[in-house]
Amino acid sequence: TARRSRRRTSASSEHCEAAGRAVRGHEGGPAARVGARYGTCLASNVLDSVPQHPDRETSSVRFATDPNAPFLIIGAQRSGTSLLSRILNQHPNIAVPGESFFFNTFGPLRRFYGDLSREENRNRLIDDALSTVKIRDWTPPLQRAAVQAHLREHTLGGVFRAILDAWTRAQGKRRWGEKTPQHVLHWNDVREALPNVPVLHIVRDGRDVALSLIAAQFGPKTVYAAAKRWQQYLRAIGAIKRSLRPGMLHEIRYENLLRRPEEVLRGVCEFLGESYSPQLLEFHKDATAYNGYGAEHRNLRNPLMPQNVARWRREMSPAEVRVFESVAARELTDYGYALATPAAPLREIER
């Protein structure tokens, strides 16, 4: 890992940069002014890391008494959240846009919008949200009037729900899901906005997550930093899972989704109270652009790729595997991913 870039990208700085990029999408707007102010293969006998046990959920009881209930997709970055959201967006009843970055952008800025019971303050927030580099690329684009027509509460969460409701109705669908991985680090704002929201959690082997993060345009560029990032997200998600009522969480594995997609997606649909639709697996035929980093999402234009399972066994050196497992062995084993090396403290040069 010493040959790789030594730059470590901290999770906190990445989220600040992401929020800055989002608010800068509305140049000169109130949020922009606020943001400016504060602004190699392993040996063949290595254990297979891919768990074969079924996906888990906190309860076998499905939550969906309300056929219009929204839901959230959570997971660490590069764990398949975009894939799962793209798949579910093909369901005839479900709309899932690209990432919104809403709570990680506007949660820290909420006090600068003042009293949202005042129309001028709400309109500033709506305009800034619709002008962020994430939401403005949704297809079709939203206008303030459409959001206002769906506004039921004069709160930060009320504006968030109105944006998703308006976009969903524009798709001719009746319910929405949302996925922004960074929202797990702003869960108090999410929970305030959606106190009883059901949650889909997709988890992926962290060693494959690390490879994907390092290759991406954003995020950490060393195995050590990638392991710390994955660990941070899974710890935050662990706290979220403990806070949810029974039956409000359904957890799937990226590896199972690639290997047994219909089985996994039938389980997801049952949890959501929806009928399974064969359209789900036609996601790659959707010509609608997916907002975000184009190179990172190019695989969304392809059918499911089982070859992406356990890439780390082919592409990570033994030293890199050791570094990752020395950081995140507990998280790997907690999710049923077998370790390939004995845990040992890292030397400073390996970090």
CSV table of C-alpha atoms in Angstrom, one decimal:
chain,number,residue,atom,x,y,z
A,1,THR,CA,0.0,0.0,0.0
A,2,ALA,CA,3.0,2.3,0.4
A,3,ARG,CA,3.2,2.4,-3.4
A,4,ARG,CA,-0.3,3.7,-3.6
A,5,SER,CA,-1.1,7.4,-3.0
A,6,ARG,CA,-0.3,8.2,0.6
A,7,ARG,CA,-3.0,10.8,0.7
A,8,ARG,CA,-5.7,9.9,3.2
A,9,THR,CA,-9.2,11.3,2.6
A,10,SER,CA,-11.1,11.6,5.8
A,11,ALA,CA,-14.8,10.9,5.9
A,12,SER,CA,-15.6,14.2,7.4
A,13,SER,CA,-13.7,16.2,4.8
A,14,GLU,CA,-15.4,14.3,2.0
A,15,HIS,CA,-18.8,15.1,3.4
A,16,CYS,CA,-17.9,18.8,3.7
A,17,GLU,CA,-16.7,18.8,0.2
A,18,ALA,CA,-19.8,17.0,-1.0
A,19,ALA,CA,-22.0,19.5,0.7
A,20,GLY,CA,-20.0,22.3,-0.8
A,21,ARG,CA,-20.3,20.9,-4.3
A,22,ALA,CA,-24.0,20.5,-3.8
A,23,VAL,CA,-24.7,24.1,-2.6
A,24,ARG,CA,-22.3,25.5,-5.3
A,25,GLY,CA,-24.8,24.1,-7.8
A,26,HIS,CA,-26.8,27.2,-7.1
A,27,GLU,CA,-24.2,29.9,-7.6
A,28,GLY,CA,-24.9,33.1,-5.8
A,29,GLY,CA,-27.9,31.6,-3.9
A,30,PRO,CA,-28.3,31.8,-0.1
A,31,ALA,CA,-27.0,28.3,0.5
A,32,ALA,CA,-24.0,29.0,-1.8
A,33,ARG,CA,-23.2,32.1,0.2
A,34,VAL,CA,-23.5,30.2,3.5
A,35,GLY,CA,-21.3,27.4,2.1
A,36,ALA,CA,-18.6,29.9,1.0
A,37,ARG,CA,-18.6,31.5,4.4
A,38,TYR,CA,-18.3,28.3,6.4
A,39,GLY,CA,-17.6,26.8,4.4
A,40,THR,CA,-2.7,-9.8,-7.6
A,41,CYS,CA,-4.3,-13.1,-6.5
A,42,LEU,CA,-4.3,-14.7,-3.1
A,43,ALA,CA,-3.3,-18.3,-2.7
A,44,SER,CA,-6.0,-20.7,-4.0
A,45,ASN,CA,-6.7,-22.1,-0.5
A,46,VAL,CA,-7.9,-18.7,0.9
A,47,LEU,CA,-11.4,-19.2,2.3
A,48,ASP,CA,-14.2,-17.9,0.2
A,49,SER,CA,-15.3,-14.6,1.7
A,50,VAL,CA,-18.8,-14.7,0.3
A,51,PRO,CA,-21.4,-15.8,2.8
A,52,GLN,CA,-23.9,-18.3,1.6
A,53,HIS,CA,-26.5,-17.8,4.3
A,54,PRO,CA,-29.7,-16.0,3.3
A,55,ASP,CA,-30.4,-12.3,3.6
A,56,ARG,CA,-31.4,-11.2,7.0
A,57,GLU,CA,-34.1,-9.0,8.4
A,58,THR,CA,-35.1,-8.0,11.9
A,59,SER,CA,-38.5,-9.5,11.6
A,60,SER,CA,-40.4,-11.7,9.2
A,61,VAL,CA,-43.3,-9.4,9.5
A,62,ARG,CA,-43.5,-7.1,6.5
A,63,PHE,CA,-44.3,-3.5,7.3
A,64,ALA,CA,-46.3,-2.4,4.3
A,65,THR,CA,-49.7,-1.6,5.7
A,66,ASP,CA,-49.6,1.6,3.7
A,67,PRO,CA,-49.2,1.0,0.0
A,68,ASN,CA,-47.8,4.5,-0.5
A,69,ALA,CA,-45.3,4.4,2.3
A,70,PRO,CA,-41.8,5.7,1.3
A,71,PHE,CA,-38.7,3.8,2.2
A,72,LEU,CA,-34.9,4.4,2.4
A,73,ILE,CA,-32.0,2.5,1.0
A,74,ILE,CA,-28.9,2.6,3.1
A,75,GLY,CA,-25.4,1.2,2.8
A,76,ALA,CA,-21.8,2.2,2.7
A,77,GLN,CA,-20.5,3.9,-0.4
A,78,ARG,CA,-19.8,1.6,-3.3
A,79,SER,CA,-21.9,-1.2,-1.7
A,80,GLY,CA,-24.6,-1.5,-4.4
A,81,THR,CA,-27.0,1.2,-3.3
A,82,SER,CA,-27.1,2.8,-6.7
A,83,LEU,CA,-27.7,-0.6,-8.3
A,84,LEU,CA,-30.5,-1.5,-5.9
A,85,SER,CA,-32.1,1.9,-6.4
A,86,ARG,CA,-31.9,1.7,-10.2
A,87,ILE,CA,-33.5,-1.8,-10.0
A,88,LEU,CA,-36.4,-0.7,-7.8
A,89,ASN,CA,-37.0,2.3,-9.9
A,90,GLN,CA,-38.2,-0.1,-12.6
A,91,HIS,CA,-41.1,-1.3,-10.5
A,92,PRO,CA,-44.4,0.1,-11.8
A,93,ASN,CA,-45.3,1.5,-8.4
A,94,ILE,CA,-41.9,2.7,-7.1
A,95,ALA,CA,-39.8,5.8,-8.0
A,96,VAL,CA,-36.2,6.1,-6.8
A,97,PRO,CA,-34.3,9.1,-8.0
A,98,GLY,CA,-30.6,9.6,-7.9
A,99,GLU,CA,-28.9,10.7,-4.7
A,100,SER,CA,-30.4,13.9,-3.2
A,101,PHE,CA,-27.6,14.8,-0.7
A,102,PHE,CA,-30.4,16.6,1.1
A,103,PHE,CA,-29.7,16.0,4.8
A,104,ASN,CA,-26.0,16.1,4.6
A,105,THR,CA,-26.2,19.4,2.7
A,106,PHE,CA,-29.1,21.2,4.4
A,107,GLY,CA,-29.1,19.6,7.8
A,108,PRO,CA,-26.0,21.6,8.9
A,109,LEU,CA,-27.4,24.7,7.2
A,110,ARG,CA,-31.0,24.6,8.5
A,111,ARG,CA,-30.5,27.5,11.0
A,112,PHE,CA,-29.6,29.9,8.1
A,113,TYR,CA,-33.0,29.5,6.6
A,114,GLY,CA,-34.7,30.7,9.7
A,115,ASP,CA,-38.4,30.0,10.5
A,116,LEU,CA,-39.7,27.8,7.8
A,117,SER,CA,-43.3,28.7,8.6
A,118,ARG,CA,-42.5,31.9,6.7
A,119,GLU,CA,-43.1,31.4,3.0
A,120,GLU,CA,-40.0,33.4,1.8
A,121,ASN,CA,-37.7,31.2,3.9
A,122,ARG,CA,-39.3,28.0,2.6
A,123,ASN,CA,-39.0,29.2,-0.9
A,124,ARG,CA,-35.3,29.9,-0.4
A,125,LEU,CA,-34.8,26.4,0.9
A,126,ILE,CA,-36.8,24.8,-2.0
A,127,ASP,CA,-35.0,26.9,-4.6
A,128,ASP,CA,-31.6,26.0,-3.2
A,129,ALA,CA,-32.5,22.3,-2.9
A,130,LEU,CA,-33.7,22.2,-6.5
A,131,SER,CA,-30.6,24.0,-7.7
A,132,THR,CA,-28.1,21.6,-6.1
A,133,VAL,CA,-25.9,19.6,-8.5
A,134,LYS,CA,-27.7,16.4,-7.4
A,135,ILE,CA,-31.4,17.3,-7.5
A,136,ARG,CA,-31.2,19.5,-10.6
A,137,ASP,CA,-30.1,16.5,-12.7
A,138,TRP,CA,-33.2,14.5,-11.8
A,139,THR,CA,-35.3,13.6,-14.8
A,140,PRO,CA,-37.8,15.3,-15.2
A,141,PRO,CA,-36.5,18.4,-13.4
A,142,LEU,CA,-38.7,19.8,-10.7
A,143,GLN,CA,-40.1,23.3,-10.3
A,144,ARG,CA,-40.9,25.2,-7.1
A,145,ALA,CA,-44.6,25.2,-7.7
A,146,ALA,CA,-44.7,21.4,-7.9
A,147,VAL,CA,-42.9,21.1,-4.6
A,148,GLN,CA,-45.2,23.6,-2.9
A,149,ALA,CA,-48.2,21.7,-4.1
A,150,HIS,CA,-47.0,18.7,-2.1
A,151,LEU,CA,-45.8,20.5,1.0
A,152,ARG,CA,-47.6,19.3,4.1
A,153,GLU,CA,-45.3,20.4,6.8
A,154,HIS,CA,-43.3,23.6,7.1
A,155,THR,CA,-40.1,21.9,8.2
A,156,LEU,CA,-36.8,20.7,6.7
A,157,GLY,CA,-38.2,17.2,6.5
A,158,GLY,CA,-41.5,18.5,5.1
A,159,VAL,CA,-39.6,20.1,2.2
A,160,PHE,CA,-37.6,16.9,1.7
A,161,ARG,CA,-40.8,14.8,1.5
A,162,ALA,CA,-42.5,17.3,-0.8
A,163,ILE,CA,-39.6,17.2,-3.2
A,164,LEU,CA,-39.7,13.4,-3.3
A,165,ASP,CA,-43.5,13.3,-3.5
A,166,ALA,CA,-43.5,15.8,-6.4
A,167,TRP,CA,-40.9,13.9,-8.4
A,168,THR,CA,-42.7,10.6,-7.8
A,169,ARG,CA,-46.0,11.9,-9.1
A,170,ALA,CA,-44.2,13.3,-12.1
A,171,GLN,CA,-43.2,9.6,-12.8
A,172,GLY,CA,-46.8,8.5,-12.6
A,173,LYS,CA,-46.0,6.4,-9.6
A,174,ARG,CA,-47.4,6.2,-6.1
A,175,ARG,CA,-44.5,5.7,-3.7
A,176,TRP,CA,-40.8,6.6,-3.5
A,177,GLY,CA,-37.6,5.3,-2.1
A,178,GLU,CA,-34.4,7.4,-1.6
A,179,LYS,CA,-30.8,6.6,-1.3
A,180,THR,CA,-28.0,8.8,-0.3
A,181,PRO,CA,-25.2,6.9,1.5
A,182,GLN,CA,-24.1,9.9,3.5
A,183,HIS,CA,-27.5,10.2,5.1
A,184,VAL,CA,-26.6,7.5,7.6
A,185,LEU,CA,-24.2,10.0,9.1
A,186,HIS,CA,-27.0,12.5,9.5
A,187,TRP,CA,-29.6,10.1,10.9
A,188,ASN,CA,-31.1,12.4,13.5
A,189,ASP,CA,-32.3,14.7,10.7
A,190,VAL,CA,-33.6,11.7,8.7
A,191,ARG,CA,-35.4,10.3,11.7
A,192,GLU,CA,-37.0,13.6,12.5
A,193,ALA,CA,-38.3,13.8,9.0
A,194,LEU,CA,-39.3,10.2,8.6
A,195,PRO,CA,-39.7,8.8,12.1
A,196,ASN,CA,-41.2,5.4,11.1
A,197,VAL,CA,-39.5,4.9,7.7
A,198,PRO,CA,-38.7,1.3,6.7
A,199,VAL,CA,-35.2,0.7,5.7
A,200,LEU,CA,-33.5,-1.5,3.1
A,201,HIS,CA,-29.8,-2.1,3.9
A,202,ILE,CA,-27.4,-3.5,1.3
A,203,VAL,CA,-24.1,-4.7,2.5
A,204,ARG,CA,-21.0,-5.7,0.5
A,205,ASP,CA,-17.7,-7.3,1.4
A,206,GLY,CA,-15.6,-4.4,2.5
A,207,ARG,CA,-12.5,-5.5,0.7
A,208,ASP,CA,-14.4,-5.2,-2.6
A,209,VAL,CA,-15.8,-1.8,-1.4
A,210,ALA,CA,-12.2,-0.7,-0.9
A,211,LEU,CA,-11.2,-1.6,-4.4
A,212,SER,CA,-14.2,0.3,-5.8
A,213,LEU,CA,-13.5,3.4,-3.6
A,214,ILE,CA,-9.9,3.6,-4.6
A,215,ALA,CA,-10.8,3.4,-8.3
A,216,ALA,CA,-13.5,6.0,-8.0
A,217,GLN,CA,-13.2,9.8,-8.6
A,218,PHE,CA,-14.1,10.4,-5.0
A,219,GLY,CA,-13.1,9.0,-1.6
A,220,PRO,CA,-10.1,7.4,0.0
A,221,LYS,CA,-7.1,6.3,-2.1
A,222,THR,CA,-5.4,3.8,0.2
A,223,VAL,CA,-6.6,0.5,1.5
A,224,TYR,CA,-6.2,1.7,5.1
A,225,ALA,CA,-8.3,4.8,4.5
A,226,ALA,CA,-10.9,2.8,2.6
A,227,ALA,CA,-11.2,0.3,5.5
A,228,LYS,CA,-11.7,3.1,7.9
A,229,ARG,CA,-14.4,4.6,5.7
A,230,TRP,CA,-16.3,1.3,5.4
A,231,GLN,CA,-16.0,0.7,9.1
A,232,GLN,CA,-17.3,4.2,9.9
A,233,TYR,CA,-20.4,3.6,7.7
A,234,LEU,CA,-21.1,0.1,9.1
A,235,ARG,CA,-20.9,1.4,12.7
A,236,ALA,CA,-23.3,4.2,11.9
A,237,ILE,CA,-25.6,1.7,10.3
A,238,GLY,CA,-25.4,-0.6,13.3
A,239,ALA,CA,-26.7,2.2,15.5
A,240,ILE,CA,-29.5,2.8,13.1
A,241,LYS,CA,-30.5,-0.9,13.0
A,242,ARG,CA,-30.6,-0.9,16.8
A,243,SER,CA,-32.9,2.1,16.8
A,244,LEU,CA,-35.5,0.6,14.4
A,245,ARG,CA,-38.7,-1.1,15.5
A,246,PRO,CA,-39.0,-4.8,14.6
A,247,GLY,CA,-40.0,-5.4,11.1
A,248,MET,CA,-38.7,-2.1,9.8
A,249,LEU,CA,-35.4,-3.4,8.4
A,250,HIS,CA,-34.6,-5.7,5.5
A,251,GLU,CA,-31.0,-6.5,4.9
A,252,ILE,CA,-29.6,-7.9,1.7
A,253,ARG,CA,-26.2,-8.8,0.4
A,254,TYR,CA,-24.7,-7.4,-2.7
A,255,GLU,CA,-23.2,-10.8,-3.5
A,256,ASN,CA,-26.6,-12.6,-3.2
A,257,LEU,CA,-28.2,-9.9,-5.4
A,258,LEU,CA,-25.7,-10.6,-8.2
A,259,ARG,CA,-25.9,-14.4,-7.8
A,260,ARG,CA,-29.6,-15.0,-7.1
A,261,PRO,CA,-31.3,-11.8,-8.1
A,262,GLU,CA,-34.9,-12.9,-8.5
A,263,GLU,CA,-34.8,-14.6,-5.1
A,264,VAL,CA,-33.4,-11.6,-3.4
A,265,LEU,CA,-35.7,-9.1,-5.2
A,266,ARG,CA,-38.8,-11.2,-4.4
A,267,GLY,CA,-37.8,-10.9,-0.7
A,268,VAL,CA,-37.4,-7.1,-1.1
A,269,CYS,CA,-40.8,-6.8,-2.8
A,270,GLU,CA,-42.4,-8.9,0.0
A,271,PHE,CA,-40.9,-6.6,2.6
A,272,LEU,CA,-42.2,-3.6,0.7
A,273,GLY,CA,-45.7,-5.1,0.3
A,274,GLU,CA,-45.3,-5.1,-3.5
A,275,SER,CA,-45.7,-7.8,-6.1
A,276,TYR,CA,-42.5,-8.9,-7.8
A,277,SER,CA,-42.1,-7.6,-11.3
A,278,PRO,CA,-39.8,-9.1,-14.0
A,279,GLN,CA,-39.2,-5.4,-15.1
A,280,LEU,CA,-36.8,-5.0,-12.2
A,281,LEU,CA,-34.1,-7.0,-13.9
A,282,GLU,CA,-34.5,-4.8,-17.0
A,283,PHE,CA,-32.9,-1.8,-15.2
A,284,HIS,CA,-29.9,-1.7,-17.6
A,285,LYS,CA,-32.3,-0.9,-20.5
A,286,ASP,CA,-33.4,2.4,-18.9
A,287,ALA,CA,-31.9,5.2,-21.0
A,288,THR,CA,-32.5,7.8,-18.3
A,289,ALA,CA,-29.2,9.3,-17.1
A,290,TYR,CA,-28.2,8.5,-13.5
A,291,ASN,CA,-27.0,11.6,-11.8
A,292,GLY,CA,-23.6,11.5,-10.2
A,293,TYR,CA,-20.1,10.4,-11.3
A,294,GLY,CA,-20.6,8.9,-14.8
A,295,ALA,CA,-17.6,6.5,-14.7
A,296,GLU,CA,-18.7,5.1,-11.3
A,297,HIS,CA,-22.2,4.3,-12.6
A,298,ARG,CA,-21.3,2.9,-16.0
A,299,ASN,CA,-22.1,-0.7,-14.8
A,300,LEU,CA,-25.7,0.4,-14.4
A,301,ARG,CA,-26.0,0.2,-18.2
A,302,ASN,CA,-25.1,-3.6,-18.0
A,303,PRO,CA,-27.0,-6.6,-16.7
A,304,LEU,CA,-26.0,-7.8,-13.3
A,305,MET,CA,-22.3,-8.8,-13.2
A,306,PRO,CA,-21.6,-11.8,-10.9
A,307,GLN,CA,-17.9,-11.5,-11.7
A,308,ASN,CA,-17.8,-8.5,-9.4
A,309,VAL,CA,-18.2,-10.8,-6.4
A,310,ALA,CA,-14.9,-11.3,-4.4
A,311,ARG,CA,-12.8,-9.2,-6.8
A,312,TRP,CA,-10.4,-8.6,-3.9
A,313,ARG,CA,-9.2,-12.2,-4.2
A,314,ARG,CA,-8.0,-11.5,-7.7
A,315,GLU,CA,-7.0,-7.8,-7.4
A,316,MET,CA,-5.7,-7.2,-3.8
A,317,SER,CA,-2.2,-8.2,-2.8
A,318,PRO,CA,-1.8,-10.3,0.4
A,319,ALA,CA,-0.3,-7.1,2.1
A,320,GLU,CA,-3.4,-5.1,1.2
A,321,VAL,CA,-5.7,-7.8,2.5
A,322,ARG,CA,-3.8,-7.8,5.7
A,323,VAL,CA,-4.1,-4.0,6.0
A,324,PHE,CA,-7.9,-4.0,5.5
A,325,GLU,CA,-8.5,-6.9,7.8
A,326,SER,CA,-6.4,-5.4,10.5
A,327,VAL,CA,-8.7,-2.4,10.5
A,328,ALA,CA,-12.1,-4.0,9.9
A,329,ALA,CA,-11.9,-7.6,10.9
A,330,ARG,CA,-14.8,-7.3,13.4
A,331,GLU,CA,-17.1,-5.7,10.8
A,332,LEU,CA,-16.2,-8.4,8.2
A,333,THR,CA,-16.9,-11.3,10.6
A,334,ASP,CA,-20.1,-9.6,12.0
A,335,TYR,CA,-21.5,-9.8,8.5
A,336,GLY,CA,-20.3,-13.3,7.9
A,337,TYR,CA,-17.3,-12.5,5.6
A,338,ALA,CA,-14.4,-14.9,6.3
A,339,LEU,CA,-11.0,-13.5,7.1
A,340,ALA,CA,-8.0,-14.4,5.0
A,341,THR,CA,-5.2,-13.3,7.3
A,342,PRO,CA,-4.6,-13.3,11.0
A,343,ALA,CA,-5.3,-10.0,12.6
A,344,ALA,CA,-2.2,-8.1,13.6
A,345,PRO,CA,-1.4,-4.4,14.5
A,346,LEU,CA,-0.3,-2.3,11.6
A,347,ARG,CA,3.0,-0.5,11.3
A,348,GLU,CA,2.7,3.2,10.7
A,349,ILE,CA,4.1,2.8,7.2
A,350,GLU,CA,1.2,0.5,6.3
A,351,ARG,CA,-1.4,3.1,7.2
